[in-house]
mmCIF file of C-alpha atoms in Angstrom:
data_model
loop_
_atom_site.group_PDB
_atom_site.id
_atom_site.type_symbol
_atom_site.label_atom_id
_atom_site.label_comp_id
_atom_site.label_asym_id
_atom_site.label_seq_id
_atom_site.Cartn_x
_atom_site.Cartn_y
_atom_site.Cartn_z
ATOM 1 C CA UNK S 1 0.000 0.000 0.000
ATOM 2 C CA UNK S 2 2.864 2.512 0.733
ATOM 3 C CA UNK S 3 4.105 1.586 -2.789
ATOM 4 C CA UNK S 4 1.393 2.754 -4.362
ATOM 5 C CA UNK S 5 0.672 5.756 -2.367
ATOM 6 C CA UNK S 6 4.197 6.723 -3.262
ATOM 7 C CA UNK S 7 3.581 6.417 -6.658
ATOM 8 C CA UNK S 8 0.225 8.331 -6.416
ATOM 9 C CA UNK S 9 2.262 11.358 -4.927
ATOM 10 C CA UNK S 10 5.182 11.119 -7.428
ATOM 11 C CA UNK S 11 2.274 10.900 -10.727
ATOM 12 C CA UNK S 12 0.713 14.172 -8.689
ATOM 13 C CA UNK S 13 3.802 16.116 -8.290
ATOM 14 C CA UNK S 14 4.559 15.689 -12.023
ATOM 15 C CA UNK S 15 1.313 17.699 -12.606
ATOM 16 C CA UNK S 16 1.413 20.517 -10.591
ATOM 17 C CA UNK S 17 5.002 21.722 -10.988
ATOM 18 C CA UNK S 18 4.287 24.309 -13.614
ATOM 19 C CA UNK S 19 5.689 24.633 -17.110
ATOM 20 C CA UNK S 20 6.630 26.983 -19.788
ATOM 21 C CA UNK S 21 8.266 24.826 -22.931
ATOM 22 C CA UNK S 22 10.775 26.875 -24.936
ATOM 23 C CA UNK S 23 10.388 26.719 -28.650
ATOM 24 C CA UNK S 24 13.036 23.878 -29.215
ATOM 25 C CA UNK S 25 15.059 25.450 -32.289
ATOM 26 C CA UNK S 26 17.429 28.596 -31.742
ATOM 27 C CA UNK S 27 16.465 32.038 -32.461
ATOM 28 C CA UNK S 28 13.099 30.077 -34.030
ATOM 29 C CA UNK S 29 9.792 32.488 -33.267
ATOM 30 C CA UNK S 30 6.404 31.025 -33.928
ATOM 31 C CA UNK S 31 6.637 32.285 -37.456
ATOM 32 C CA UNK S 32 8.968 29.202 -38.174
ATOM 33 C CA UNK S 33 6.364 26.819 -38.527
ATOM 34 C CA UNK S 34 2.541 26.270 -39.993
ATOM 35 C CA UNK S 35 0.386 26.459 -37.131
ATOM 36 C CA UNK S 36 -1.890 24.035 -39.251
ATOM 37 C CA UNK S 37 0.649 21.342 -39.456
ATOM 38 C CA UNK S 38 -0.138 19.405 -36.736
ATOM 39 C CA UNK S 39 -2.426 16.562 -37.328
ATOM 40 C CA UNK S 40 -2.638 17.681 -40.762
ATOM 41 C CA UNK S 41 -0.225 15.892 -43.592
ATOM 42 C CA UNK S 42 -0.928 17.673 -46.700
ATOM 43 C CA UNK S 43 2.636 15.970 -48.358
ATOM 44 C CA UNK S 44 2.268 12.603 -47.092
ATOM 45 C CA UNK S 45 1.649 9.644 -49.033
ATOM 46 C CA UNK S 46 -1.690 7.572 -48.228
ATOM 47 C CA UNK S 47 -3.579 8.736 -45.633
ATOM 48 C CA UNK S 48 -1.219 9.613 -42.881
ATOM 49 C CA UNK S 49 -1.515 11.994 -39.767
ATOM 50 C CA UNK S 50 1.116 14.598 -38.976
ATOM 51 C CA UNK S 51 1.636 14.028 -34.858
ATOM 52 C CA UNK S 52 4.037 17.183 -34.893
ATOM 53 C CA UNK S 53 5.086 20.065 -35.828
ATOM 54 C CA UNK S 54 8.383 20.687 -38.657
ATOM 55 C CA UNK S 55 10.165 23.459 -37.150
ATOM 56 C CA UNK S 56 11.854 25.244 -40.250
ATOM 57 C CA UNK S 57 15.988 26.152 -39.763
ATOM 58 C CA UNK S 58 19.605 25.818 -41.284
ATOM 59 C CA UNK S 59 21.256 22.831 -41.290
ATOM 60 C CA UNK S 60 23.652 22.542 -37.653
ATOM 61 C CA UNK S 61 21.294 25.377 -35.965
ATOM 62 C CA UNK S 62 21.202 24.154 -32.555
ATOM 63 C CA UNK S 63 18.114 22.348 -30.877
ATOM 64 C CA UNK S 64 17.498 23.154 -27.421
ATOM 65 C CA UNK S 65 15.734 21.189 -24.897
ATOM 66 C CA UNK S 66 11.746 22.746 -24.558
ATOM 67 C CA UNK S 67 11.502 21.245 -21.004
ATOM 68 C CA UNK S 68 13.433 20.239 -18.107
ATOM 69 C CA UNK S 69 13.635 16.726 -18.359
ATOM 70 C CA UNK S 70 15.153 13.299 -18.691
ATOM 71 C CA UNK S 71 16.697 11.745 -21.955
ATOM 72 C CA UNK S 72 15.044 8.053 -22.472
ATOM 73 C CA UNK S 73 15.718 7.800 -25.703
ATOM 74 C CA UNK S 74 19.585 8.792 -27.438
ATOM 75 C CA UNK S 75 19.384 6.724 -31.306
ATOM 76 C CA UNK S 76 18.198 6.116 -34.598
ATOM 77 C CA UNK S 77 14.389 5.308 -36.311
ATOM 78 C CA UNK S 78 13.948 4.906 -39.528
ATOM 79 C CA UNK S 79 11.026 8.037 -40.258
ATOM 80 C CA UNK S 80 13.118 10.562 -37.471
ATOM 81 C CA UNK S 81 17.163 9.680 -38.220
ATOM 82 C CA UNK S 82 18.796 10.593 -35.122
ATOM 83 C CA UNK S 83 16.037 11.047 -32.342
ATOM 84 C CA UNK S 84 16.333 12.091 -28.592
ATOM 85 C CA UNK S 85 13.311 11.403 -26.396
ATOM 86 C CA UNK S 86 12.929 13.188 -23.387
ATOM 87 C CA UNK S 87 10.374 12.463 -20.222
ATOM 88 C CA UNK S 88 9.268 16.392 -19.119
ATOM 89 C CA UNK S 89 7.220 17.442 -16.376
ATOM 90 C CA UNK S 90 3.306 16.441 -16.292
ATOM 91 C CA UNK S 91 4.832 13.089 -17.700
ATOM 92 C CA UNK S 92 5.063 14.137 -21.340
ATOM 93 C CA UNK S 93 7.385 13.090 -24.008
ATOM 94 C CA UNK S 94 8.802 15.367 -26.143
ATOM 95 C CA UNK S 95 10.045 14.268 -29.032
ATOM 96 C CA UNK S 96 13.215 15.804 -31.653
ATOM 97 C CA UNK S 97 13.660 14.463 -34.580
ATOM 98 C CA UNK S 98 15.772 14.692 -38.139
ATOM 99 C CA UNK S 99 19.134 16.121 -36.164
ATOM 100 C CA UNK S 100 22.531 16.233 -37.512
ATOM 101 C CA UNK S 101 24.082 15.387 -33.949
ATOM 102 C CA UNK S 102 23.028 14.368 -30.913
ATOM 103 C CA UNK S 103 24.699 16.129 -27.944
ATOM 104 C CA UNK S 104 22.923 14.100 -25.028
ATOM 105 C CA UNK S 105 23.290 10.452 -23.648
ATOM 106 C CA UNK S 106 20.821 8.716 -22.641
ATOM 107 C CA UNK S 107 19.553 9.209 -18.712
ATOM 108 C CA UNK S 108 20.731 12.615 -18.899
ATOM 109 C CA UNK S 109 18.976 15.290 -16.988
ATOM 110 C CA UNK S 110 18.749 18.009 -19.273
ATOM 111 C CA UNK S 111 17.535 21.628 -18.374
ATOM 112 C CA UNK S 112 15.025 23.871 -20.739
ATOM 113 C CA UNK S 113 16.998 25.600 -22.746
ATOM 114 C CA UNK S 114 19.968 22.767 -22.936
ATOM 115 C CA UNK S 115 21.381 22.288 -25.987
ATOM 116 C CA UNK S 116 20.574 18.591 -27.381
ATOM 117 C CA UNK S 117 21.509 18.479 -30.600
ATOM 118 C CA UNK S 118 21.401 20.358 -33.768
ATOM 119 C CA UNK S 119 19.091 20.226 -37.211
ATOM 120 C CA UNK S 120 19.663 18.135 -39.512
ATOM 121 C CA UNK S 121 18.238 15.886 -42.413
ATOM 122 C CA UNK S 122 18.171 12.231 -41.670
ATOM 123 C CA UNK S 123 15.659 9.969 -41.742
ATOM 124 C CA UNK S 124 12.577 10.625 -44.206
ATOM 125 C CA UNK S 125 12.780 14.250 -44.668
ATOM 126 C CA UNK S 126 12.285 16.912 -47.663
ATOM 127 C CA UNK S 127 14.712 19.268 -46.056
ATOM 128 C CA UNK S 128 16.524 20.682 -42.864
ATOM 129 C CA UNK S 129 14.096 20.704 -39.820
ATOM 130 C CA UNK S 130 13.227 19.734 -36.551
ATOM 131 C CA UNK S 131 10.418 17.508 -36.528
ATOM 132 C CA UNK S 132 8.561 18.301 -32.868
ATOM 133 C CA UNK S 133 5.982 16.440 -30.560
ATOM 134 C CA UNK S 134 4.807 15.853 -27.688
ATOM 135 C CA UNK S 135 3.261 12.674 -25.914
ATOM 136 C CA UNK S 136 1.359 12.480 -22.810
ATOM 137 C CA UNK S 137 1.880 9.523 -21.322
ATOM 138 C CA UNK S 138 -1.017 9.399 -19.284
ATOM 139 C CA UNK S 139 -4.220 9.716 -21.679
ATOM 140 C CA UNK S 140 -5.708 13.185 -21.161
ATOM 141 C CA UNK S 141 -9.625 12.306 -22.027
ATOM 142 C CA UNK S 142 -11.081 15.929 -22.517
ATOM 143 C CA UNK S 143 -8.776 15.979 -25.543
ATOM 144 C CA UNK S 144 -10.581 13.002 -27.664
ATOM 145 C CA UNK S 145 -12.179 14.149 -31.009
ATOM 146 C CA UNK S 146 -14.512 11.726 -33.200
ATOM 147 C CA UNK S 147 -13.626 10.803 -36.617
ATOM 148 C CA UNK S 148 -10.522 8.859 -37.359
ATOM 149 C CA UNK S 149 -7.967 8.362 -35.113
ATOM 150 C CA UNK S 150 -9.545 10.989 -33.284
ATOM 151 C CA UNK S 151 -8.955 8.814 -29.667
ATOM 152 C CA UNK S 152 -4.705 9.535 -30.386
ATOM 153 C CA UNK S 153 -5.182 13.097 -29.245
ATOM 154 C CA UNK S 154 -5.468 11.894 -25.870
ATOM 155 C CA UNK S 155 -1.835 11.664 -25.865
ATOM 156 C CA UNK S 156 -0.580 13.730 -29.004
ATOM 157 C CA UNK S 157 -0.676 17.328 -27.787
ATOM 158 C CA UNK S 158 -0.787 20.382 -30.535
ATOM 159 C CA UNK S 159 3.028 21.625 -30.006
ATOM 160 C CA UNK S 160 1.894 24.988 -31.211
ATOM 161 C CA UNK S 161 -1.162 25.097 -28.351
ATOM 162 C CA UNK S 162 1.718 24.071 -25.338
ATOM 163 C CA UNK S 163 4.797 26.310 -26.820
ATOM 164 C CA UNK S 164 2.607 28.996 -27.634
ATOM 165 C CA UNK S 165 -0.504 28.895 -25.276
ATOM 166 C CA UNK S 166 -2.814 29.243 -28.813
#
């Protein structure tokens, strides 16, 4: 029982520390991205959804870290290239994608503003950018929309709504 009351507190505490993200490219503003991009995927092939956002920005420009956080994921995927995963407060993932170079190792705390990495074009990509989401992990249920897929926006937050406030 004390387990799990410990674990109650700890999910608890990762909800009410507050949290301003940083826009996770350098000297980006919110002009460096389509505010319509996320869950919309006008380029993709088939019938795809776009869980992020694509943060335009010259190759090497550095990537900064929107959150205070933990780094649970330092590697490679096929779609992002070189990806770093990072566990942020109120138990969201953010996710970077497409760098050049990865300047973190895995279990790394990491403050906002921390330099991770820097942008890049690897993986399936059109260009240089950072390709940015974010992933509850615990399913927020005021978010769920009908139609298809609608039940993923429990967990895939608008970028643009939690960097922005919009």
């Amino acid at each position: 029982m004390k387990t799990f009351l410990t674990i109650i507190l700890i999910l608890i505490l990762g909800f009410l520390i507050p949290e301003k993200l940083v826009i996770p490219v350098k000297g980006a503003t919110k002009k460096s991205w389509d505010k319509n991009d996320f869950w919309n995927c006008t380029w993709c092939k088939g019938n795809k959804i776009h869980y992020g956002i694509d943060i335009k920005g010259i190759l090497h420009t550095p990537i900064i870290s929107s959150s205070t956080g933990i780094i649970v994921f330092n590697g490679t995927l096929a779609e992002g290239g070189n990806v770093i995963i990072i566990l942020g407060l109120k138990w969201r993932l953010h996710y970077y994608a497409h760098l050049n170079l990865r300047y973190v190792s895995l279990f790394q705390f990491v403050n906002k503003g921390e330099t991770i990495g820097n942008i890049g074009m690897t993986g399936k990509t059109t260009g240089p950018h950072l390709h940015y989401n974010i992933v509850s992990v615990i399913p927020i249920f005021w978010n769920f929309k009908e139609g298809r897929l609608g039940w993923l926006r429990m967990f895939f937050l608008d970028p643009t709504v939690e960097l922005l406030g919009e």
